[in-house]
Coordinates of C-alpha atoms and ligand atoms in Angstrom, one line a residue:
M1 CA 28.0 -26.3 -95.6
T2 CA 31.5 -24.7 -95.3
R3 CA 34.4 -27.1 -95.1
T4 CA 36.9 -26.5 -92.1
R5 CA 40.0 -25.4 -93.4
T6 CA 41.8 -23.2 -91.0
I7 CA 42.4 -23.3 -87.2
L8 CA 43.8 -20.5 -85.3
I9 CA 45.1 -21.0 -81.8
V10 CA 45.3 -18.1 -79.4
G11 CA 48.2 -18.8 -76.9
G12 CA 51.7 -20.4 -76.7
G13 CA 51.8 -22.1 -73.3
T14 CA 51.4 -25.9 -72.6
A15 CA 47.7 -25.9 -73.7
G16 CA 48.4 -24.0 -77.0
W17 CA 51.3 -25.8 -78.2
L18 CA 50.1 -29.4 -77.2
A19 CA 46.8 -28.6 -79.0
A20 CA 48.7 -27.5 -82.0
A21 CA 50.9 -30.5 -82.1
Y22 CA 48.2 -33.0 -81.3
L23 CA 45.8 -31.5 -83.9
A24 CA 48.5 -31.3 -86.7
R25 CA 49.6 -34.8 -86.1
Y26 CA 46.1 -36.1 -85.9
L27 CA 44.3 -34.2 -88.6
G28 CA 47.4 -34.2 -90.8
V29 CA 48.6 -30.8 -91.5
R30 CA 50.2 -30.2 -95.0
E31 CA 51.0 -27.3 -97.0
D32 CA 48.6 -28.5 -99.7
G33 CA 46.1 -30.3 -97.3
P34 CA 42.8 -29.4 -96.2
I35 CA 43.7 -28.3 -92.6
R36 CA 46.0 -25.5 -91.8
I37 CA 47.0 -24.5 -88.2
T38 CA 48.4 -21.4 -87.1
L39 CA 49.4 -20.6 -83.6
L40 CA 49.5 -17.1 -82.4
E41 CA 51.3 -16.1 -79.3
S42 CA 51.9 -12.8 -77.6
Q43 CA 55.6 -11.8 -76.8
D44 CA 54.2 -9.2 -74.2
I45 CA 52.0 -11.7 -72.0
G46 CA 53.9 -14.6 -70.4
I47 CA 52.7 -18.1 -69.7
V48 CA 51.7 -19.2 -66.3
G49 CA 54.4 -21.9 -66.7
V50 CA 54.0 -23.3 -63.3
G51 CA 52.7 -26.8 -63.9
E52 CA 55.3 -29.3 -63.2
G53 CA 53.3 -32.5 -62.3
T54 CA 51.9 -34.6 -65.0
F55 CA 49.7 -37.8 -65.3
P56 CA 50.8 -41.1 -66.8
T57 CA 48.6 -40.3 -70.0
I58 CA 51.4 -37.8 -71.0
R59 CA 53.5 -40.7 -72.1
G60 CA 51.0 -41.8 -74.7
T61 CA 50.5 -38.4 -75.8
L62 CA 54.2 -37.5 -76.3
K63 CA 54.6 -41.1 -78.1
F64 CA 51.6 -40.1 -80.5
L65 CA 53.5 -36.7 -81.1
G66 CA 56.5 -38.9 -82.2
I67 CA 58.7 -37.3 -79.5
D68 CA 61.8 -39.1 -78.1
E69 CA 61.5 -39.4 -74.4
T70 CA 65.0 -39.1 -73.7
R71 CA 65.3 -35.8 -75.5
F72 CA 62.2 -34.6 -74.3
M73 CA 63.3 -35.3 -70.6
R74 CA 66.6 -33.7 -71.1
E75 CA 65.0 -30.6 -72.8
T76 CA 62.6 -29.9 -69.8
A77 CA 64.6 -30.8 -67.0
A78 CA 62.4 -33.6 -66.3
T79 CA 62.5 -36.2 -63.6
F80 CA 60.1 -39.4 -63.2
K81 CA 57.0 -39.1 -61.1
Q82 CA 55.6 -42.4 -59.5
G83 CA 52.8 -40.5 -57.6
I84 CA 52.2 -38.1 -54.7
R85 CA 53.3 -38.3 -51.0
F86 CA 51.0 -36.7 -48.7
D87 CA 52.3 -35.6 -45.4
R88 CA 50.3 -34.2 -42.6
W89 CA 47.0 -34.1 -44.4
V90 CA 45.3 -36.4 -41.9
T91 CA 46.1 -35.3 -38.4
G92 CA 49.0 -32.7 -39.0
A93 CA 51.5 -34.8 -37.0
E94 CA 55.2 -35.1 -38.0
D95 CA 54.7 -38.9 -38.8
D96 CA 51.3 -38.3 -40.7
S97 CA 52.2 -39.4 -44.3
F98 CA 50.4 -41.6 -47.1
F99 CA 51.1 -42.4 -50.7
H100 CA 49.1 -42.2 -53.8
P101 CA 50.8 -44.2 -56.3
F102 CA 50.3 -44.4 -60.0
E103 CA 50.2 -48.3 -59.9
A104 CA 46.8 -49.8 -59.6
P105 CA 46.5 -52.5 -56.7
F106 CA 48.0 -55.7 -57.7
P107 CA 45.2 -57.8 -59.2
M108 CA 43.8 -60.7 -57.6
E109 CA 40.8 -62.9 -58.9
G110 CA 37.5 -62.6 -57.6
A111 CA 36.9 -59.6 -55.1
G112 CA 40.5 -58.3 -55.5
L113 CA 42.9 -57.6 -52.6
V114 CA 41.1 -54.8 -51.2
P115 CA 38.5 -56.5 -49.0
Y116 CA 41.2 -58.7 -47.3
W117 CA 43.0 -55.7 -46.3
L118 CA 40.2 -54.0 -44.7
L119 CA 39.2 -57.1 -42.9
Q120 CA 42.7 -57.3 -41.4
E121 CA 43.4 -55.8 -37.8
R122 CA 43.5 -52.0 -38.2
D123 CA 46.8 -51.6 -36.1
A124 CA 48.6 -55.0 -37.6
R125 CA 48.0 -54.1 -41.2
P126 CA 50.7 -52.1 -43.4
P127 CA 49.5 -48.9 -44.9
F128 CA 47.1 -49.3 -47.6
A129 CA 49.2 -48.4 -50.7
Q130 CA 52.4 -50.2 -49.4
A131 CA 50.1 -53.3 -49.2
M132 CA 48.5 -53.0 -52.6
T133 CA 51.6 -52.3 -54.7
F134 CA 55.5 -52.1 -54.3
Q135 CA 55.6 -48.6 -56.1
P136 CA 55.6 -46.7 -52.7
R137 CA 58.5 -48.8 -51.5
V138 CA 60.4 -48.3 -54.8
A139 CA 59.9 -44.3 -54.5
E140 CA 60.6 -44.5 -50.7
A141 CA 64.0 -46.0 -51.8
R142 CA 64.5 -43.2 -54.2
R143 CA 64.7 -45.7 -57.2
A144 CA 63.5 -45.1 -60.5
P145 CA 60.4 -46.6 -62.3
K146 CA 62.6 -48.3 -65.1
R147 CA 65.9 -49.5 -65.4
G148 CA 67.3 -47.3 -68.2
P149 CA 66.7 -44.8 -70.8
E150 CA 66.0 -47.4 -73.5
G151 CA 62.5 -48.6 -74.2
D152 CA 60.7 -45.2 -74.9
F153 CA 57.8 -44.6 -72.6
E154 CA 57.8 -48.2 -71.4
A155 CA 58.6 -49.4 -67.7
P156 CA 57.9 -52.1 -65.2
L157 CA 55.9 -49.2 -63.1
N158 CA 53.4 -46.7 -64.3
Y159 CA 54.9 -43.1 -64.3
A160 CA 54.6 -39.7 -65.5
Y161 CA 57.0 -36.7 -65.3
H162 CA 58.0 -33.7 -63.5
F163 CA 59.0 -31.0 -66.0
D164 CA 59.6 -27.3 -66.2
A165 CA 56.5 -26.1 -67.6
A166 CA 58.3 -23.2 -69.8
K167 CA 60.7 -25.7 -71.2
A168 CA 57.9 -28.2 -71.9
A169 CA 56.0 -25.6 -74.0
A170 CA 59.3 -24.9 -75.8
A171 CA 59.7 -28.5 -76.6
L172 CA 56.0 -29.1 -77.8
A173 CA 56.4 -25.8 -79.9
R174 CA 59.3 -27.3 -81.8
C175 CA 57.4 -30.7 -82.3
A176 CA 54.3 -28.6 -83.6
R177 CA 56.3 -26.6 -86.0
D178 CA 57.8 -29.7 -87.4
L179 CA 54.4 -31.0 -87.9
G180 CA 53.4 -28.0 -90.1
V181 CA 52.1 -25.5 -87.5
L182 CA 52.5 -21.9 -88.5
H183 CA 53.8 -19.8 -85.5
L184 CA 53.0 -16.2 -85.5
Q185 CA 53.9 -13.6 -82.7
G186 CA 51.3 -11.2 -81.9
T187 CA 48.7 -9.9 -79.3
V188 CA 45.0 -10.2 -79.8
T189 CA 43.5 -6.6 -79.2
D190 CA 39.9 -7.5 -80.0
V191 CA 37.6 -10.3 -81.2
M192 CA 35.2 -9.7 -84.0
L193 CA 31.9 -11.8 -84.1
G194 CA 29.8 -12.3 -87.1
P195 CA 25.8 -12.1 -87.4
D196 CA 25.6 -15.5 -86.1
G197 CA 27.6 -14.8 -83.0
A198 CA 30.6 -16.9 -84.0
I199 CA 34.0 -15.5 -84.2
D200 CA 34.6 -13.9 -87.5
H201 CA 38.2 -12.6 -87.0
V202 CA 40.5 -11.3 -84.3
L203 CA 42.5 -8.1 -84.5
T204 CA 46.0 -8.2 -83.7
R205 CA 48.6 -5.4 -82.8
E206 CA 51.5 -6.9 -84.7
Q207 CA 49.7 -9.0 -87.6
G208 CA 46.6 -6.9 -88.3
P209 CA 43.3 -9.0 -88.6
L210 CA 43.5 -12.7 -88.5
S211 CA 40.7 -15.0 -89.5
A212 CA 40.0 -18.9 -89.5
D213 CA 37.1 -21.2 -89.7
F214 CA 37.8 -22.5 -86.1
Y215 CA 39.4 -20.9 -83.1
L216 CA 41.2 -22.2 -80.0
D217 CA 41.4 -20.2 -77.0
C218 CA 44.3 -21.1 -75.1
S219 CA 45.1 -17.6 -73.9
G220 CA 45.3 -18.9 -70.2
F221 CA 43.6 -17.0 -67.3
R222 CA 43.0 -14.0 -69.8
A223 CA 40.5 -16.2 -71.7
E224 CA 40.5 -13.7 -74.5
L225 CA 37.9 -15.3 -76.8
I226 CA 35.7 -17.6 -74.6
G227 CA 35.6 -15.1 -71.7
R228 CA 36.0 -11.6 -72.9
A229 CA 34.6 -11.9 -76.3
L230 CA 32.0 -14.6 -76.0
G231 CA 31.0 -13.8 -72.5
V232 CA 30.9 -17.4 -71.3
P233 CA 31.0 -17.4 -67.5
Q234 CA 33.1 -19.9 -65.3
K235 CA 31.2 -22.0 -62.7
P236 CA 32.9 -21.2 -59.6
V237 CA 34.1 -24.0 -57.3
K238 CA 35.5 -21.8 -54.4
P239 CA 32.4 -22.9 -52.1
I240 CA 33.8 -26.3 -52.4
L241 CA 37.8 -26.1 -53.0
A242 CA 38.8 -23.1 -51.0
T243 CA 42.2 -22.4 -52.3
D244 CA 42.8 -19.5 -54.7
R245 CA 46.2 -18.5 -54.3
A246 CA 49.6 -19.7 -54.9
L247 CA 53.3 -18.5 -54.3
S248 CA 56.0 -20.4 -56.2
C249 CA 59.8 -20.5 -56.5
K250 CA 62.8 -22.5 -57.6
V251 CA 65.6 -23.5 -55.3
P252 CA 68.7 -25.5 -56.2
H253 CA 69.4 -28.9 -55.0
G254 CA 71.4 -28.8 -51.9
M255 CA 73.9 -31.3 -53.0
P256 CA 74.3 -32.4 -56.6
D257 CA 74.3 -36.1 -55.4
A258 CA 71.5 -35.7 -52.9
P259 CA 68.7 -38.4 -53.4
L260 CA 66.2 -37.2 -56.0
E261 CA 62.6 -37.8 -55.0
S262 CA 60.4 -39.3 -57.7
V263 CA 57.0 -38.3 -56.2
T264 CA 55.5 -35.1 -55.7
L265 CA 55.6 -34.1 -52.1
A266 CA 52.4 -32.5 -51.0
T267 CA 52.7 -31.2 -47.3
A268 CA 49.6 -29.7 -45.8
H269 CA 49.8 -26.4 -43.8
A270 CA 47.0 -24.4 -41.9
A271 CA 45.1 -23.2 -44.8
G272 CA 46.3 -25.4 -47.7
W273 CA 49.5 -27.2 -48.9
T274 CA 53.0 -27.0 -50.1
W275 CA 54.2 -28.5 -53.3
D276 CA 57.8 -29.8 -53.7
I277 CA 58.8 -31.2 -57.0
G278 CA 62.6 -32.5 -57.6
L279 CA 63.4 -31.3 -61.3
E280 CA 66.9 -31.9 -62.9
G281 CA 68.8 -29.2 -61.6
G282 CA 66.8 -27.8 -59.0
R283 CA 63.4 -27.9 -57.0
G284 CA 60.0 -26.4 -57.8
I285 CA 58.2 -25.6 -54.6
G286 CA 55.2 -23.6 -54.0
C287 CA 52.5 -22.9 -51.5
V288 CA 48.8 -23.2 -52.2
Y289 CA 46.3 -21.6 -49.9
S290 CA 42.7 -20.1 -49.2
S291 CA 42.7 -16.2 -49.2
D292 CA 39.7 -16.5 -46.9
H293 CA 41.7 -18.4 -44.4
M294 CA 45.5 -17.2 -44.6
S295 CA 47.0 -13.7 -45.4
D296 CA 49.6 -13.6 -48.2
D297 CA 52.1 -12.6 -45.6
A298 CA 51.2 -15.5 -43.4
A299 CA 51.5 -17.6 -46.6
E300 CA 54.9 -16.2 -47.5
A301 CA 56.0 -16.9 -44.0
A302 CA 54.7 -20.7 -44.3
L303 CA 56.7 -21.1 -47.4
R304 CA 59.8 -19.6 -46.0
A305 CA 59.4 -21.8 -43.1
Y306 CA 59.4 -24.8 -45.4
L307 CA 62.3 -23.5 -47.4
A308 CA 64.5 -22.6 -44.4
P309 CA 66.1 -26.2 -43.9
M310 CA 67.0 -26.5 -47.5
L311 CA 68.7 -23.1 -48.0
G312 CA 71.2 -22.8 -45.1
R313 CA 71.5 -19.7 -42.9
D314 CA 73.3 -17.5 -45.4
A315 CA 71.7 -18.4 -48.6
A316 CA 69.8 -15.5 -50.3
P317 CA 65.9 -16.3 -50.2
P318 CA 64.6 -17.1 -53.6
P319 CA 62.3 -14.7 -55.2
L320 CA 58.6 -15.7 -55.0
R321 CA 56.0 -15.4 -57.7
R322 CA 52.4 -14.7 -56.6
I323 CA 49.6 -16.2 -58.5
A324 CA 45.7 -15.4 -57.9
F325 CA 43.2 -17.9 -59.5
D326 CA 39.6 -18.2 -59.4
P327 CA 38.9 -21.8 -59.1
G328 CA 36.2 -22.8 -61.6
Y329 CA 35.5 -24.0 -65.2
R330 CA 33.3 -23.1 -68.1
E331 CA 30.4 -25.6 -68.6
T332 CA 30.3 -24.7 -72.4
P333 CA 34.1 -24.5 -73.3
W334 CA 33.0 -25.0 -76.9
V335 CA 30.6 -22.2 -78.3
K336 CA 30.0 -22.1 -81.9
N337 CA 33.5 -22.0 -83.9
C338 CA 35.7 -21.6 -80.6
V339 CA 36.9 -24.0 -78.0
A340 CA 38.6 -22.9 -74.8
I341 CA 41.5 -25.5 -74.0
G342 CA 43.8 -25.2 -70.9
L343 CA 43.4 -22.4 -68.2
S344 CA 40.8 -20.6 -70.4
G345 CA 38.6 -23.6 -69.9
G346 CA 38.9 -23.8 -66.2
F347 CA 41.4 -24.3 -63.1
L348 CA 40.7 -26.0 -60.1
E349 CA 43.8 -25.9 -58.3
P350 CA 47.3 -27.7 -58.5
L351 CA 46.3 -30.9 -56.3
E352 CA 46.9 -33.9 -58.0
S353 CA 48.0 -32.3 -61.3
T354 CA 44.8 -32.3 -63.3
S355 CA 45.6 -29.4 -65.6
V356 CA 47.7 -30.9 -68.3
V357 CA 45.8 -34.1 -68.4
L358 CA 42.6 -32.1 -69.0
V359 CA 44.4 -30.5 -72.1
E360 CA 45.4 -34.0 -73.3
V361 CA 41.7 -35.1 -72.7
A362 CA 40.3 -32.1 -74.6
V363 CA 42.5 -32.2 -77.5
G364 CA 42.0 -35.9 -77.8
M365 CA 38.2 -35.3 -77.9
L366 CA 38.3 -32.5 -80.3
A367 CA 40.6 -34.4 -82.7
E368 CA 38.1 -37.1 -82.8
L369 CA 34.9 -35.2 -82.8
F370 CA 36.3 -32.5 -85.1
P371 CA 33.6 -31.2 -87.3
H372 CA 35.2 -31.5 -90.7
D373 CA 31.8 -30.8 -92.4
G374 CA 31.5 -27.4 -90.6
D375 CA 28.5 -28.5 -88.4
W376 CA 29.7 -27.6 -84.9
Q377 CA 26.4 -28.2 -82.7
A378 CA 26.5 -32.2 -82.2
P379 CA 30.2 -32.1 -81.2
A380 CA 30.1 -29.2 -79.3
A381 CA 27.3 -30.4 -77.2
R382 CA 28.9 -33.8 -76.5
F383 CA 32.4 -32.1 -75.8
N384 CA 30.8 -29.6 -73.4
E385 CA 28.8 -32.6 -71.8
L386 CA 32.1 -34.7 -71.3
M387 CA 34.2 -31.9 -70.1
T388 CA 31.7 -30.7 -67.5
R389 CA 31.4 -34.1 -66.1
R390 CA 35.3 -34.4 -65.9
F391 CA 35.5 -31.2 -64.1
E392 CA 32.7 -32.3 -61.6
N393 CA 34.4 -35.7 -61.0
I394 CA 37.8 -34.1 -60.5
V395 CA 36.4 -31.5 -58.1
A396 CA 34.9 -34.5 -56.0
F397 CA 38.2 -36.4 -56.1
L398 CA 40.0 -33.1 -54.9
K399 CA 37.5 -32.6 -52.2
L400 CA 38.0 -35.9 -50.9
H401 CA 41.6 -34.8 -49.8
Y402 CA 40.2 -32.1 -47.8
C403 CA 37.0 -33.4 -46.2
L404 CA 38.6 -36.3 -44.8
S405 CA 41.1 -34.5 -42.9
R406 CA 40.9 -34.4 -39.1
R407 CA 43.0 -31.3 -38.8
E408 CA 41.5 -28.7 -36.5
E409 CA 42.4 -25.3 -38.0
P410 CA 39.5 -23.3 -39.6
F411 CA 40.4 -24.1 -43.3
W412 CA 40.3 -27.7 -42.6
R413 CA 37.0 -27.5 -40.4
D414 CA 35.5 -25.5 -43.0
N415 CA 36.4 -28.1 -45.5
R416 CA 34.3 -30.7 -43.7
D417 CA 31.3 -28.6 -43.6
P418 CA 28.7 -31.0 -45.4
A419 CA 27.4 -27.8 -47.1
T420 CA 30.7 -27.7 -48.9
I421 CA 30.9 -31.4 -49.9
P422 CA 29.1 -32.1 -53.4
P423 CA 25.9 -34.4 -52.9
G424 CA 27.3 -36.8 -55.3
L425 CA 30.5 -37.3 -53.1
R426 CA 28.3 -37.3 -50.1
D427 CA 26.3 -40.3 -51.3
L428 CA 29.5 -42.3 -52.3
L429 CA 31.1 -41.6 -48.9
A430 CA 27.9 -43.0 -47.1
R431 CA 28.1 -46.3 -49.5
W432 CA 31.9 -46.7 -48.9
R433 CA 31.2 -46.9 -45.1
T434 CA 30.1 -50.6 -45.9
R435 CA 32.0 -51.3 -49.2
P436 CA 35.1 -50.0 -51.0
P437 CA 34.9 -47.9 -54.0
S438 CA 33.9 -50.1 -57.0
R439 CA 34.4 -49.9 -60.6
F440 CA 30.7 -49.7 -60.9
D441 CA 30.7 -46.2 -59.2
F442 CA 31.8 -44.5 -61.9
A443 CA 31.6 -44.6 -65.8
L444 CA 35.1 -45.8 -66.5
D445 CA 35.7 -44.3 -69.8
L446 CA 35.1 -41.0 -68.5
E447 CA 37.2 -40.6 -65.4
A448 CA 40.7 -39.0 -64.9
F449 CA 40.5 -40.9 -61.4
A450 CA 39.5 -44.4 -61.3
Y451 CA 37.8 -46.2 -58.2
F452 CA 41.4 -47.3 -57.0
N453 CA 42.6 -43.7 -56.9
Y454 CA 39.6 -43.1 -54.4
Q455 CA 40.8 -46.2 -52.5
Y456 CA 44.3 -45.0 -52.1
I457 CA 43.1 -41.5 -50.7
L458 CA 40.1 -43.0 -48.7
Y459 CA 42.5 -45.5 -47.0
G460 CA 45.4 -43.6 -46.9
M461 CA 43.5 -41.1 -44.9
G462 CA 42.1 -43.7 -42.4
F463 CA 38.5 -43.7 -43.6
E464 CA 36.7 -46.9 -42.2
T465 CA 34.7 -49.4 -44.3
D466 CA 33.2 -51.9 -42.2
L467 CA 33.0 -55.2 -44.0
S468 CA 31.9 -57.3 -41.0
A469 CA 28.5 -57.9 -42.2
A470 CA 30.1 -59.4 -45.4
R471 CA 32.9 -61.5 -44.0
G472 CA 31.6 -64.5 -45.4
A473 CA 31.8 -63.1 -49.1
Y474 CA 35.6 -63.1 -49.0
P475 CA 36.7 -66.7 -48.5
D476 CA 40.1 -66.5 -50.4
V477 CA 42.2 -65.5 -47.3
D478 CA 45.0 -67.8 -48.0
A479 CA 45.2 -66.7 -51.7
A480 CA 45.1 -63.1 -50.4
R481 CA 47.9 -63.7 -47.9
K482 CA 50.3 -65.1 -50.5
T483 CA 49.4 -62.4 -52.9
F484 CA 50.4 -59.7 -50.2
A485 CA 53.6 -61.7 -49.6
R486 CA 54.4 -61.6 -53.3
I487 CA 53.9 -58.0 -53.5
Q488 CA 56.6 -57.6 -50.6
A489 CA 59.0 -59.9 -52.5
Y490 CA 58.4 -58.1 -55.8
G491 CA 59.4 -54.9 -54.0
D492 CA 62.6 -56.4 -52.4
H493 CA 63.5 -57.5 -55.9
A494 CA 62.6 -53.9 -57.5
I495 CA 64.5 -52.1 -55.0
R496 CA 67.6 -54.3 -55.8
D497 CA 67.1 -54.3 -59.5
L498 CA 66.2 -50.7 -60.3
P499 CA 68.7 -47.8 -60.5
A500 CA 68.6 -44.8 -58.2
H501 CA 66.4 -42.1 -59.8
R502 CA 69.3 -39.6 -59.4
A503 CA 71.5 -42.0 -61.3
L504 CA 69.2 -42.8 -64.1
I505 CA 68.5 -39.0 -64.5
R506 CA 72.1 -38.3 -64.8
R507 CA 72.5 -41.1 -67.4
L508 CA 69.6 -39.7 -69.4
N509 CA 71.2 -36.4 -69.6
Q510 CA 74.6 -37.7 -70.6
T511 CA 73.0 -39.8 -73.5
S512 CA 73.5 -38.0 -76.9
A513 CA 70.4 -37.1 -78.9
Ligands
FAD1 P1 49.4 -20.1 -70.1 O1 50.5 -20.8 -69.8 O2 49.0 -19.0 -69.3 O3 49.4 -19.6 -71.5 C1 48.7 -18.7 -72.1 C2 49.2 -18.2 -73.5 O4 48.2 -17.2 -74.1 C3 50.6 -17.4 -73.4 O5 51.3 -17.9 -74.5 C4 50.2 -16.0 -73.8 O6 51.2 -15.3 -74.5 C5 49.0 -16.3 -74.5 N1 48.0 -14.9 -74.5 C6 47.3 -14.4 -73.5 N2 46.7 -13.5 -74.0 C7 46.8 -13.2 -75.3 C8 46.5 -12.3 -76.4 N3 45.6 -11.5 -75.9 N4 47.1 -12.4 -77.5 C9 47.9 -13.2 -78.0 N5 48.2 -14.3 -77.1 C10 47.8 -14.2 -75.8 N6 49.0 -28.3 -64.1 C11 49.4 -29.5 -63.9 O7 49.0 -30.4 -65.0 N7 50.1 -29.8 -63.0 C12 50.9 -29.0 -62.0 O8 51.3 -29.6 -61.2 C13 50.2 -27.7 -62.0 N8 50.5 -26.8 -61.1 C14 50.1 -25.5 -61.4 C15 50.2 -24.7 -60.3 C16 49.8 -23.5 -60.4 C17 50.0 -22.6 -59.1 C18 49.0 -22.9 -61.2 C19 48.5 -21.5 -61.4 C20 48.8 -23.9 -62.4 C21 49.2 -25.2 -62.4 N9 49.0 -25.9 -63.4 C22 49.5 -27.3 -63.2 C23 48.3 -25.6 -64.6 C24 49.2 -25.3 -65.7 O9 50.2 -24.4 -65.7 C25 48.4 -25.0 -67.0 O10 47.4 -25.8 -67.3 C26 49.2 -25.1 -68.2 O11 50.5 -24.4 -68.1 C27 48.5 -24.5 -69.5 O12 48.5 -23.4 -69.5 P2 47.9 -22.3 -70.5 O13 48.6 -22.9 -71.6 O14 46.5 -22.6 -70.6 O15 47.8 -21.0 -70.4

């Protein structure tokens, strides 16, 4: 049995550099050690570099890598992200809005708070997220989730970041190089397989042949190794999630002191949605749409209409980047001595920012299952099973946002067609008619989205769970009322106590490294 010694990562986007740094840190790369990692990156092929929203898991990942939070935020033009505000997803009306915060519902012994909210009069109760946690109020007041830059990665409220993806890749690259990863510039022109079908070596234009024991395909949508060389197909999800195009741009903040959002703004339109992310120094804005339901010109017009109020009449329109994608994922991202991580492994769409978190999940699993004895088979099977299940679960969670909408345009009507809803999700929706999502609906250690994430979307979008038959099972009405009141009081206090998001970002950028 050969001992694994060398890893070649093809691709220097967020996926490649995050994988390089994580594996170097976890496996302990040293010049004289048993593991060497090389990252090869093409100078001619750019990175997608759009992804700006992340998941709270990113804090643990950066901490593990030994990265200083303030420095990272400064280098990547980052801001805090406390969740997502969904506008116009339910009816399309101007006041149609709900929050998906990162904070879980406030705990209460027994059945928790959710049934007591469900049992309240529909018209008398506050919106679900605002009743369950004070984070939406903090975000609405444009407050930061923490008091100051001190206390790396810790805060009273759960948070992630919005960042400039290209700058994040550069910051991770520096970290990986510091951890001992060798960086080569070069473009893979061919991939040579051995008699057993495993990758023997790659041919590069600038570096000649390069060989390793193990290969990571982080080459983005091109999927040079897993797709082109090994022929592993993508499982398409276009029949479920219809969007397959994006237009993106950057615009400056209108006023340097204008309040800075700490949530992603996701605004639905006739055939998809628009993201709007506040970064330090500007906003990243983009339009996601289905090419079956909207022409490229109509999407551009929708984006320009969204941008118009923030640009002023005489401002030059920002250049738009056009991105086409084929939503789907590979059910076997690990084949022999090659693992696809990042866009090469799959991409669904930008909703709920699930891409970078899937990179974190994949590299975490790879590091822990790493086949030091050279026997790939068992870890590959486990990795493939778990990644596939994660993708399936995320597909269902994203679909929830579309199939619960009551909008009437063809895109939204098509999204409600039962034939486009995965059977597992259809079953859960039927069960949730008489009880809220429960932790027993999901295998917890597997999910990017837990039962309470489903609750935020369901009840944010007006889904009805009729608990009248079980009313007697919820006797703690008084305790629930007090807990709801306590959440409001904590919210009042937090809004007074926490700094403005804009002020904290400014402070962070003034702190010397
Ligand atoms: P890329 O960034 O494309 O990097 C590919 C790398 O491979 C590059 O370095 C390139 O030079 C190299 N390469 C390619 N071919 C070769 C070759 N032949 N030889 C050598 N090198 C090669 N994710 C989120 O988490 N949150 C979001 O909000 C989000 N929004 C998104 C919005 C859109 C519209 C899109 C399309 C994606 C979004 N993503 C988001 C996904 C996110 O951008 C990616 O998951 C992330 O950037 C990782 O990309 P990657 O590293 O796999 O690929």
